Structures are given as structure tokens and as C-alpha cells.
mmCIF file of C-alpha atoms in Angstrom:
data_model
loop_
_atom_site.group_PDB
_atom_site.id
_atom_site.type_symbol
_atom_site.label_atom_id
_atom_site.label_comp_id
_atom_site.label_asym_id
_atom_site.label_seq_id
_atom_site.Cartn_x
_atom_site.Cartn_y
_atom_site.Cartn_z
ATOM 1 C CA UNK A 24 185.934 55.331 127.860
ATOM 2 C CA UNK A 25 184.459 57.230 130.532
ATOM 3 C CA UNK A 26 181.125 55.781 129.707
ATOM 4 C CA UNK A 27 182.818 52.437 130.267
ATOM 5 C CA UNK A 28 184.383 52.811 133.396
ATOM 6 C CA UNK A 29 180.656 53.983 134.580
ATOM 7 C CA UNK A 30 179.355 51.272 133.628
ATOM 8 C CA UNK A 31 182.167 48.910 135.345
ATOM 9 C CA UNK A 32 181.718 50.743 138.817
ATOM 10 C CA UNK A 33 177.804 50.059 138.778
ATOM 11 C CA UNK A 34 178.396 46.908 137.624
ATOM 12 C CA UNK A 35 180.835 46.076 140.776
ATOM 13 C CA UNK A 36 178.481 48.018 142.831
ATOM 14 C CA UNK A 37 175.968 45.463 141.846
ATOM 15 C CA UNK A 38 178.244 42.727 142.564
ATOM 16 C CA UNK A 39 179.156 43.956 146.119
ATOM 17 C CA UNK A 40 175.631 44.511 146.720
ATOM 18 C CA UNK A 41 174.349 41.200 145.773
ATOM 19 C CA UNK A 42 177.464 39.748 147.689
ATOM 20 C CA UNK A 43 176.781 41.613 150.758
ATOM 21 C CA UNK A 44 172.701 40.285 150.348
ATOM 22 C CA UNK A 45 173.815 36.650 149.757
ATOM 23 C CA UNK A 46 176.366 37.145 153.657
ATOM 24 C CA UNK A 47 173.595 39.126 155.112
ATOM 25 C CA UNK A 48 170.931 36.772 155.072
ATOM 26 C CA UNK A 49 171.427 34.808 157.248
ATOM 27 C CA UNK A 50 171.332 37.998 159.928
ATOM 28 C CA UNK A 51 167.829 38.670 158.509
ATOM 29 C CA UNK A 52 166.381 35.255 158.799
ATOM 30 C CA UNK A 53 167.487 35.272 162.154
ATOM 31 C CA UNK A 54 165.111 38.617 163.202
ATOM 32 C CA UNK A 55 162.955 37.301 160.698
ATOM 33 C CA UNK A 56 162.409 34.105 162.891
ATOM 34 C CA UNK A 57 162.262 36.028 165.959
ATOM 35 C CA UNK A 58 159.079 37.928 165.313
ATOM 36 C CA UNK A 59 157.487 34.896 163.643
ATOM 37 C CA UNK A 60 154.819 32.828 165.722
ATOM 38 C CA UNK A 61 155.852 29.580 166.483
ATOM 39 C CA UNK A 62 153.249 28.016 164.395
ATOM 40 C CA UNK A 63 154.170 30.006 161.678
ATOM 41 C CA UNK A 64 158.031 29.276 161.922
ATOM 42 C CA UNK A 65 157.335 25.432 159.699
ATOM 43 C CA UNK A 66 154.843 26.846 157.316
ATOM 44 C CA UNK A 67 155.167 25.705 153.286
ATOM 45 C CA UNK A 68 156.372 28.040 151.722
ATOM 46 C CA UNK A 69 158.481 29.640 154.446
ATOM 47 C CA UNK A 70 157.020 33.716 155.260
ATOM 48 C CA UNK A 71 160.238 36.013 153.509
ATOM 49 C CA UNK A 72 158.272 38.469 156.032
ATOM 50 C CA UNK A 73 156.238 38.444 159.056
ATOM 51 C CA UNK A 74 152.966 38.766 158.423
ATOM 52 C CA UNK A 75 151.762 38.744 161.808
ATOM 53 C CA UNK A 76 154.819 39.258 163.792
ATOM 54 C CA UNK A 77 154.983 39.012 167.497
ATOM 55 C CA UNK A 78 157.429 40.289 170.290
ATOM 56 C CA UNK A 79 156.493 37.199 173.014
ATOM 57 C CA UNK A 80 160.200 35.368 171.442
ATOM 58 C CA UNK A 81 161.891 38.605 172.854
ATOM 59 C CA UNK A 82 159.800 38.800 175.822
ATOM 60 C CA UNK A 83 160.689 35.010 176.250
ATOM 61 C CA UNK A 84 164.451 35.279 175.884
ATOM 62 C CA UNK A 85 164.679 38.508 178.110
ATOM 63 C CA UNK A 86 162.850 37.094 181.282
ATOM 64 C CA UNK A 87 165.176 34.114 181.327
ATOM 65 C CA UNK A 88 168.748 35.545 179.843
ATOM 66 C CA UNK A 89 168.497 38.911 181.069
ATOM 67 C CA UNK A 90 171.009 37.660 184.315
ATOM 68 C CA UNK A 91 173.234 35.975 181.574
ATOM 69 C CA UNK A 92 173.639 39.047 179.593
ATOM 70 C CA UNK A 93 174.064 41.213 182.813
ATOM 71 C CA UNK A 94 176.719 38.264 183.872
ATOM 72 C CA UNK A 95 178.545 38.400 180.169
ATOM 73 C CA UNK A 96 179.182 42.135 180.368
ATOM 74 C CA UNK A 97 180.651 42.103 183.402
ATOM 75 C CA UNK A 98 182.976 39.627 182.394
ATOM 76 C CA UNK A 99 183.879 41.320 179.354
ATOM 77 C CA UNK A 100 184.291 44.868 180.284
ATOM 78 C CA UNK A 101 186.561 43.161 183.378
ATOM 79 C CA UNK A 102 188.601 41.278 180.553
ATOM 80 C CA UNK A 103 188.951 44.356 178.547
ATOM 81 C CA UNK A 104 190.539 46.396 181.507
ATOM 82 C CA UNK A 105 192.882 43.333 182.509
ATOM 83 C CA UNK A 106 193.902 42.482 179.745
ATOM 84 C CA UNK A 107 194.883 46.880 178.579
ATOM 85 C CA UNK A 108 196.249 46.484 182.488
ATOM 86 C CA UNK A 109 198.863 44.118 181.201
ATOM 87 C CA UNK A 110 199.054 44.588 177.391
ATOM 88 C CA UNK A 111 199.666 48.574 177.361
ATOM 89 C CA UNK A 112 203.071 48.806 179.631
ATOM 90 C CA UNK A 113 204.404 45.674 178.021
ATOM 91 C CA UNK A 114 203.593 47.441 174.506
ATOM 92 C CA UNK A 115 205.602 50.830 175.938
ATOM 93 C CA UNK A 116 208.423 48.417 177.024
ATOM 94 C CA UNK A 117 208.584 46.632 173.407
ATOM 95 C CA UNK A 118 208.181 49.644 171.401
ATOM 96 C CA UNK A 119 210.115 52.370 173.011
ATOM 97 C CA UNK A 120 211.961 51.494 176.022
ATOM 98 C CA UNK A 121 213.790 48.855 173.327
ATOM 99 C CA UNK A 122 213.471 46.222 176.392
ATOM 100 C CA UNK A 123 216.024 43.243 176.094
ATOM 101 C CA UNK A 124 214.344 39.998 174.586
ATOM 102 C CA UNK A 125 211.399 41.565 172.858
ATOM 103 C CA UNK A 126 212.182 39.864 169.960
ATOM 104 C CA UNK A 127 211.650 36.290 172.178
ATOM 105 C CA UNK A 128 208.762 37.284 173.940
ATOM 106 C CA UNK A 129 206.794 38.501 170.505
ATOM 107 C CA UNK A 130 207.627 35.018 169.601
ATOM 108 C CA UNK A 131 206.246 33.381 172.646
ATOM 109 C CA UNK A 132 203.187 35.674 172.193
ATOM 110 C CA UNK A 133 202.985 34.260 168.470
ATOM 111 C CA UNK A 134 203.248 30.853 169.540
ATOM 112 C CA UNK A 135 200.819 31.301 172.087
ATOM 113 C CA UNK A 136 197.868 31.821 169.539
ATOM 114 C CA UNK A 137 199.029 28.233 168.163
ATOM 115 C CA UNK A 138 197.843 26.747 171.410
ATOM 116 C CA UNK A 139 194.693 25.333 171.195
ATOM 117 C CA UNK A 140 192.197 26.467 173.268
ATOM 118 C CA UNK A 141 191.116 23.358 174.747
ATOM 119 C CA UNK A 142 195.265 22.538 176.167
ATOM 120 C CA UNK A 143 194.570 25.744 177.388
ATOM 121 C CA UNK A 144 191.524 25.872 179.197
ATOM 122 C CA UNK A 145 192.548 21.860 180.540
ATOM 123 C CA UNK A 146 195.864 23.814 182.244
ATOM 124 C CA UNK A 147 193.566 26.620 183.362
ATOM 125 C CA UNK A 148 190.646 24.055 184.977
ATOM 126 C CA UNK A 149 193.604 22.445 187.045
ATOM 127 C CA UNK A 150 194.901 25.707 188.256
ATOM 128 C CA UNK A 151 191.306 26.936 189.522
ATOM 129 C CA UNK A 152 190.837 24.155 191.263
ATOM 130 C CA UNK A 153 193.838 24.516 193.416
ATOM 131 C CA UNK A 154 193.323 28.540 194.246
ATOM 132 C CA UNK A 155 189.640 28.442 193.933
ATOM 133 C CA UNK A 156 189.276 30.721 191.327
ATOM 134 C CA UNK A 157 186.319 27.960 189.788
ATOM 135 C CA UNK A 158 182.796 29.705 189.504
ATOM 136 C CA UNK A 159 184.054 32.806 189.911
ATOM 137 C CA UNK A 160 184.235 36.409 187.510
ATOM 138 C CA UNK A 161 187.840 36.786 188.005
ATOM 139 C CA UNK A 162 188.513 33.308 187.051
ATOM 140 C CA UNK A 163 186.867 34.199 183.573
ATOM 141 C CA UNK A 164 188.109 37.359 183.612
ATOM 142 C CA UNK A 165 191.892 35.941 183.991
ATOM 143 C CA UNK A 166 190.700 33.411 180.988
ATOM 144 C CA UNK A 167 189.659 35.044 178.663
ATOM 145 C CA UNK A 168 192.330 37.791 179.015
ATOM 146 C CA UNK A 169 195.267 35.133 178.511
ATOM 147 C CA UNK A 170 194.139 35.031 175.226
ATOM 148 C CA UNK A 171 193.525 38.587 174.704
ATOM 149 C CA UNK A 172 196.358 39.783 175.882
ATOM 150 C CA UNK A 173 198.774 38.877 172.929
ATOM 151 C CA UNK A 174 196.702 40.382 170.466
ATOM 152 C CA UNK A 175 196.673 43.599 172.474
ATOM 153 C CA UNK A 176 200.278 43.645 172.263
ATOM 154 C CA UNK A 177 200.741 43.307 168.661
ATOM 155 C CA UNK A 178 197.809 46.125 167.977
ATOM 156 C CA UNK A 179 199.587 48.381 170.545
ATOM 157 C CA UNK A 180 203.401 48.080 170.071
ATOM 158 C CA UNK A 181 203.110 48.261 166.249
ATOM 159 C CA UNK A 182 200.996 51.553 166.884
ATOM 160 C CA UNK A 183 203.567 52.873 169.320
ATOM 161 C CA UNK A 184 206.656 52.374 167.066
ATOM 162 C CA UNK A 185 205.329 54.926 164.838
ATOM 163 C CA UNK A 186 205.170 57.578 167.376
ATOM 164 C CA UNK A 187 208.109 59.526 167.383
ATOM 165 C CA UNK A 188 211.005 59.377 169.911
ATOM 166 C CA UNK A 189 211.098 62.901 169.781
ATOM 167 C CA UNK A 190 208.184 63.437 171.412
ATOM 168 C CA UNK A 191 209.008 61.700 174.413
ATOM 169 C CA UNK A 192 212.404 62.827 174.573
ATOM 170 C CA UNK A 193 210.378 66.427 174.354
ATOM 171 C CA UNK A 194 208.193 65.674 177.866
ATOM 172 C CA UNK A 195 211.900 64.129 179.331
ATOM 173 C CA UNK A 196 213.577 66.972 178.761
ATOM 174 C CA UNK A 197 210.933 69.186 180.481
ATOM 175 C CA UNK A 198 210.830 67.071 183.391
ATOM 176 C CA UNK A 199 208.697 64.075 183.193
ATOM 177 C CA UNK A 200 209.615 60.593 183.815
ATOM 178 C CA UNK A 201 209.295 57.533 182.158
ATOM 179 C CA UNK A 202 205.374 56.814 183.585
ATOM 180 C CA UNK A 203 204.375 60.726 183.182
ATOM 181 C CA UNK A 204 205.929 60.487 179.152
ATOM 182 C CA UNK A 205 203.759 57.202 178.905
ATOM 183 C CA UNK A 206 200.025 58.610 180.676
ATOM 184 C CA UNK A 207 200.214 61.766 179.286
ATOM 185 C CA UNK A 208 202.319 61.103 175.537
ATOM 186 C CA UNK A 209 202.154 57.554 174.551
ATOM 187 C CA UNK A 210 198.535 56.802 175.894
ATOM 188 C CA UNK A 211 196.375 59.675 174.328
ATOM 189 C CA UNK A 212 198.151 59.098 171.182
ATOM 190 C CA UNK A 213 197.906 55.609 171.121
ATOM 191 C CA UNK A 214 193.763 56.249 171.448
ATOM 192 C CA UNK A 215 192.840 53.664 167.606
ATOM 193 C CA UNK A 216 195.095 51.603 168.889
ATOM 194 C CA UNK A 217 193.614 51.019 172.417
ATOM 195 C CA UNK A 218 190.158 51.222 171.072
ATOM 196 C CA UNK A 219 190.782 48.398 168.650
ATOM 197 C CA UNK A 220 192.709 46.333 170.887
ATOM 198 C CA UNK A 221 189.485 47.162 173.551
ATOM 199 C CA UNK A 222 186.643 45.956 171.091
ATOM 200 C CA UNK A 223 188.723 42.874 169.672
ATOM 201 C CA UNK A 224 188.794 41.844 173.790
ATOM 202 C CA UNK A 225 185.344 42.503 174.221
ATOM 203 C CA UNK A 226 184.523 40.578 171.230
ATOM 204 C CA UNK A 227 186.409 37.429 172.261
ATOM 205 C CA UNK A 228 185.161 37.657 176.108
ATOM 206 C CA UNK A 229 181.124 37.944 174.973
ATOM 207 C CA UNK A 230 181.444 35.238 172.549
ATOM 208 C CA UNK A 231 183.217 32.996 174.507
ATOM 209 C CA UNK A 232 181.894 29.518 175.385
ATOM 210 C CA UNK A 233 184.906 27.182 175.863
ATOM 211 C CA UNK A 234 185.694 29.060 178.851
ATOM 212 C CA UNK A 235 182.466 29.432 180.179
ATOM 213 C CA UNK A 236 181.612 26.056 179.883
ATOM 214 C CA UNK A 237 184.480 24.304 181.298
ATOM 215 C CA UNK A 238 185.271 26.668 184.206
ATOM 216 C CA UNK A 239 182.034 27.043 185.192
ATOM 217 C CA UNK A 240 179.333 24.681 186.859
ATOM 218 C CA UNK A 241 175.767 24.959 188.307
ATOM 219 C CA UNK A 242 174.021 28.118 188.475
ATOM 220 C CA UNK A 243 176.193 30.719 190.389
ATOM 221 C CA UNK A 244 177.685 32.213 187.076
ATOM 222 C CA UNK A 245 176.146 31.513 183.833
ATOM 223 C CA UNK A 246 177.632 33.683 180.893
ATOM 224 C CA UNK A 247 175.186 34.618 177.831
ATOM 225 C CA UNK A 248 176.942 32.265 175.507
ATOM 226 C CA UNK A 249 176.229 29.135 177.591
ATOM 227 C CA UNK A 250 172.958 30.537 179.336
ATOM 228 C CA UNK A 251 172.175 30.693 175.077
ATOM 229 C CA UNK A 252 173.486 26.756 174.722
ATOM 230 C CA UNK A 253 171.124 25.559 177.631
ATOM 231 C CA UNK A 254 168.517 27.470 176.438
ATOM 232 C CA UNK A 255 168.202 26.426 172.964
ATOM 233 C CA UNK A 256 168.697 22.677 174.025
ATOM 234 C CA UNK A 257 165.437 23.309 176.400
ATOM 235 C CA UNK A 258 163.097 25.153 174.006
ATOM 236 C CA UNK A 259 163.965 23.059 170.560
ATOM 237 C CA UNK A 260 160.696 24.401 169.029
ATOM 238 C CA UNK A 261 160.362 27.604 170.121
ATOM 239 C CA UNK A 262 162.256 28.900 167.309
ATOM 240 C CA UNK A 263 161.436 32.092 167.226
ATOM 241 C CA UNK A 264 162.384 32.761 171.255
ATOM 242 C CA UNK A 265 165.575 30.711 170.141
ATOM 243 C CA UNK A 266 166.471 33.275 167.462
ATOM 244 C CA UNK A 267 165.500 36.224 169.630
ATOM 245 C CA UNK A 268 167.840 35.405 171.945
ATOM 246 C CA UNK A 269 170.592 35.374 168.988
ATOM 247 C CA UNK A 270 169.429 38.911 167.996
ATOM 248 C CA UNK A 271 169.740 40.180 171.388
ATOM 249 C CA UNK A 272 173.091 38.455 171.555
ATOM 250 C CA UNK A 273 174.055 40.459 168.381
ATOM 251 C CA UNK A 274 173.018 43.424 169.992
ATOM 252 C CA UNK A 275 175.910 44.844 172.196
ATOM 253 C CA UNK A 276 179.007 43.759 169.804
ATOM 254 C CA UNK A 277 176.663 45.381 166.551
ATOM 255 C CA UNK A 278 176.226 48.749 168.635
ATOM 256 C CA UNK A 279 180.317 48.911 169.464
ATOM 257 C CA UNK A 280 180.971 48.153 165.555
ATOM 258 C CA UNK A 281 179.078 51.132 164.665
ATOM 259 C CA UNK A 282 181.009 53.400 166.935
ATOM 260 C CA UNK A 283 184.044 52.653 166.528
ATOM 261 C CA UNK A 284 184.522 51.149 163.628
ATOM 262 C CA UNK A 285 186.390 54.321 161.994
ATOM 263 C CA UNK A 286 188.988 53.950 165.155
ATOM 264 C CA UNK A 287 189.048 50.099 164.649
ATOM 265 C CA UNK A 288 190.232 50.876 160.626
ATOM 266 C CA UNK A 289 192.738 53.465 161.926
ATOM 267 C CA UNK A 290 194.263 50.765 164.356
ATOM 268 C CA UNK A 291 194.247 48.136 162.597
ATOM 269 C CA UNK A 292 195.516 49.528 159.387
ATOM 270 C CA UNK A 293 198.159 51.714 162.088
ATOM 271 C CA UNK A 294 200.197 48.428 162.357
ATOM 272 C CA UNK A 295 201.901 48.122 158.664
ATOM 273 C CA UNK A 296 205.384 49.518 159.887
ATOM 274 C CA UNK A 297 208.720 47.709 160.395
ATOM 275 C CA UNK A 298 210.228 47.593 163.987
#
């Protein structure tokens, strides 16, 4: 039996491996591309490697999205601390200060994800154009973190409800109020949580386009994601510049996975409690 079983695990190991090949493809073609010459790119057979690869793609991409990416991280790191501005004392509220109509403002968050983005960005457009918040990082900021938000709230409050009252009826009792038992208790515990409900944002903000491309116009502000749309519609066959400015795209949301992806497990598997 044992032999069996052995042979079952390598077998699924296989399986998973081949599966994981198949998904990952894809990612490789893409770098694969990007050090390929251009006249090399529509050769019969198609290279599996490059034989003569070449950085000038890279070199390419970087001189004329380096602003972009500069302009996309600012954006997202802004979005991120909004939106954990907003999203952490409304998850303290929900969870442990039992505030009245929680249960009909969850709701309203959960119905909120039904919008689509498009209604939403069409309300947002008219808004900015009356307060002048068009062209402008906060206005993205403010955008993108209307959708974040929500999500935060549902990472954080279902962490929080397993922290236990005691604790903060503990730093009460020795003289702390409600903010001091939420900074120095509920925060620092809460750490996954925030982390995951931190990378989630940044994720949404740097791959946002809708946003970008509706609130935006002209030159002023040009996030990566539509700086990547213009340039791929001006440089149709430069592939492999086109592809290295996907890798380098990749780039900042594949070093946070690695990170924090043991935080981003403990946070998101954290919420699997009843209130």
C-alpha cells in the first residue's frame, strides 16, 4: 500500500507540475519575446529560446515608461494608505465596538462590488469635473480606493472578530482609551490582515486602466497601465519592446507576492469565523 500511495503523490506531483507549465507559459513567452530581436520575433519555427537575445526592448520600454511607472506607484502606494485610512477604524467599529447598522452597511459594501465599474467611474467623471479633481493623483487616488475600500473591510473586520475582547478590556482597565486599545492592541495584531488588505489595494491601483483612462486626459498624468495601452498601439511591431514593457509591468506586484505571500495566506485564510 505504501508503495501505492508513493506512487499516487508523484503521480499528482507530475500533474501539478505539468499544470503549473501549461499556466506558466504564457509568463515565459512573454520574457521570451522581450529579449528576442525584432526580426527574430516572426521566424518559422518560432525560437523556444533566445538564441541571440538582446536587452534594446528593455532599454526601449524604460526610456519612454519609466515616468509612467514612477506615476503608477505613486498612485498606488497613495490608494493603499487611503483606502487603510478609511477601511481600518470602520473595521474596529464593525468588529468590536458592535456599532449599530453594521449588518446594513456590510450589505451596502457587498452590493457595492455589484456595481459595475464603468456606472462607477461615469458618476466619478461628473464629480471631478465639478471640484476639479480631473488630471490629478488624488482624483485617482480617491478612485481607485472606492473600490478598495470594501474589500479592506471584509479582510479586516473578519480578522478583528477573532481577537479577543479580553484583551482590550485588559489595556481599558489599565487606562487606555478606545484609540490607545485600537493603535497599540487591535493594529499590531491585526498585522496579515492589514498586509493582505495592503497588497490586494496595491494590486487593483497598478493594474488599473478604467480609471486611468477615463479620468485622465493629455499628458500631465499618465499611469503605467495606459502609458502601456498607448504604447503598444504606437510600436505594433516592436514586439519584443512591447513585451518588455509587460515584464517590467510584472515586476513590482511579482516582488510584493514573494514577500508577503505567507502574511497574505494567514489573512486571507484569518477570515473563516462567524460574527
Amino acid at each position: 500500500m505504501t508503495a501505492i500511495f508513493r506512487r499516487q503523490r508523484w503521480l499528482l506531483t507530475l500533474v501539478g507540475v505539468l499544470v503549473c507549465g501549461v499556466m506558466l507559459f504564457p509568463l515565459y513567452w512573454m520574457v521570451n519575446v522581450s529579449l528576442t530581436k525584432p526580426q527574430n520575433v516572426i521566424s518559422t519555427p518560432p525560437h523556444l529560446f533566445p538564441t541571440d537575445p538582446t536587452f534594446d526592448g528593455y532599454r526601449h520600454a524604460l526610456d519612454t515608461q519609466l515616468p509612467n511607472l514612477v506615476t503608477s506607484l505613486i498612485i498606488a502606494f497613495g490608494t493603499v494608505l487611503i483606502t487603510l485610512a478609511i477601511a481600518l477604524p470602520a473595521s474596529y467599529g464593525m468588529s468590536k465596538l458592535r456599532a449599530p447598522g453594521r449588518g446594513l452597511i456590510m450589505f451596502i459594501f457587498l452590493l457595492a462590488q455589484m456595481i459595475p465599474g464603468i456606472v462607477m467611474v461615469m458618476a466619478l467623471f461628473a464629480i471631478y469635473q465639478q471640484i476639479g479633481l480631473l488630471n490629478s493623483y488624488p482624483g485617482l487616488m480617491l478612485a481607485n480606493a472606492t473600490g478598495a475600500v470594501p474589500v479592506a473591510v471584509f479582510i479586516l473586520r473578519a480578522f478583528m472578530l477573532q481577537i479577543p475582547d479580553e484583551l482590550i478590556e485588559a489595556a481599558k482597565l489599565d487606562g487606555a482609551g478606545e484609540w490607545r486599545a485600537f493603535w497599540a492592541i487591535v493594529v499590531p495584531l491585526s498585522r496579515n490582515a492589514i498586509l493582505t488588505a495592503s497588497l490586494l489595494t496595491f494590486l487593483a491601483s497598478w493594474g488599473d486602466f478604467l480609471n486611468a483612462r477615463s479620468l485622465t486626459t493629455g499628458n500631465s498624468i499618465v499611469p503605467f497601465s495606459l502609458g502601456l495601452f498607448r504604447f503598444i498601439g504606437a510600436n505594433t511591431q516592436d514586439w519584443n519592446a512591447v513585451m518588455a514593457s509587460a515584464v517590467i509591468a510584472a515586476v513590482p506586484a511579482t516582488v510584493l507576492l514573494i514577500f508577503a505571500q505567507r502574511y497574505v495566506a494567514a489573512g486571507v485564510t484569518a477570515g473563516a469565523v462567524k460574527d
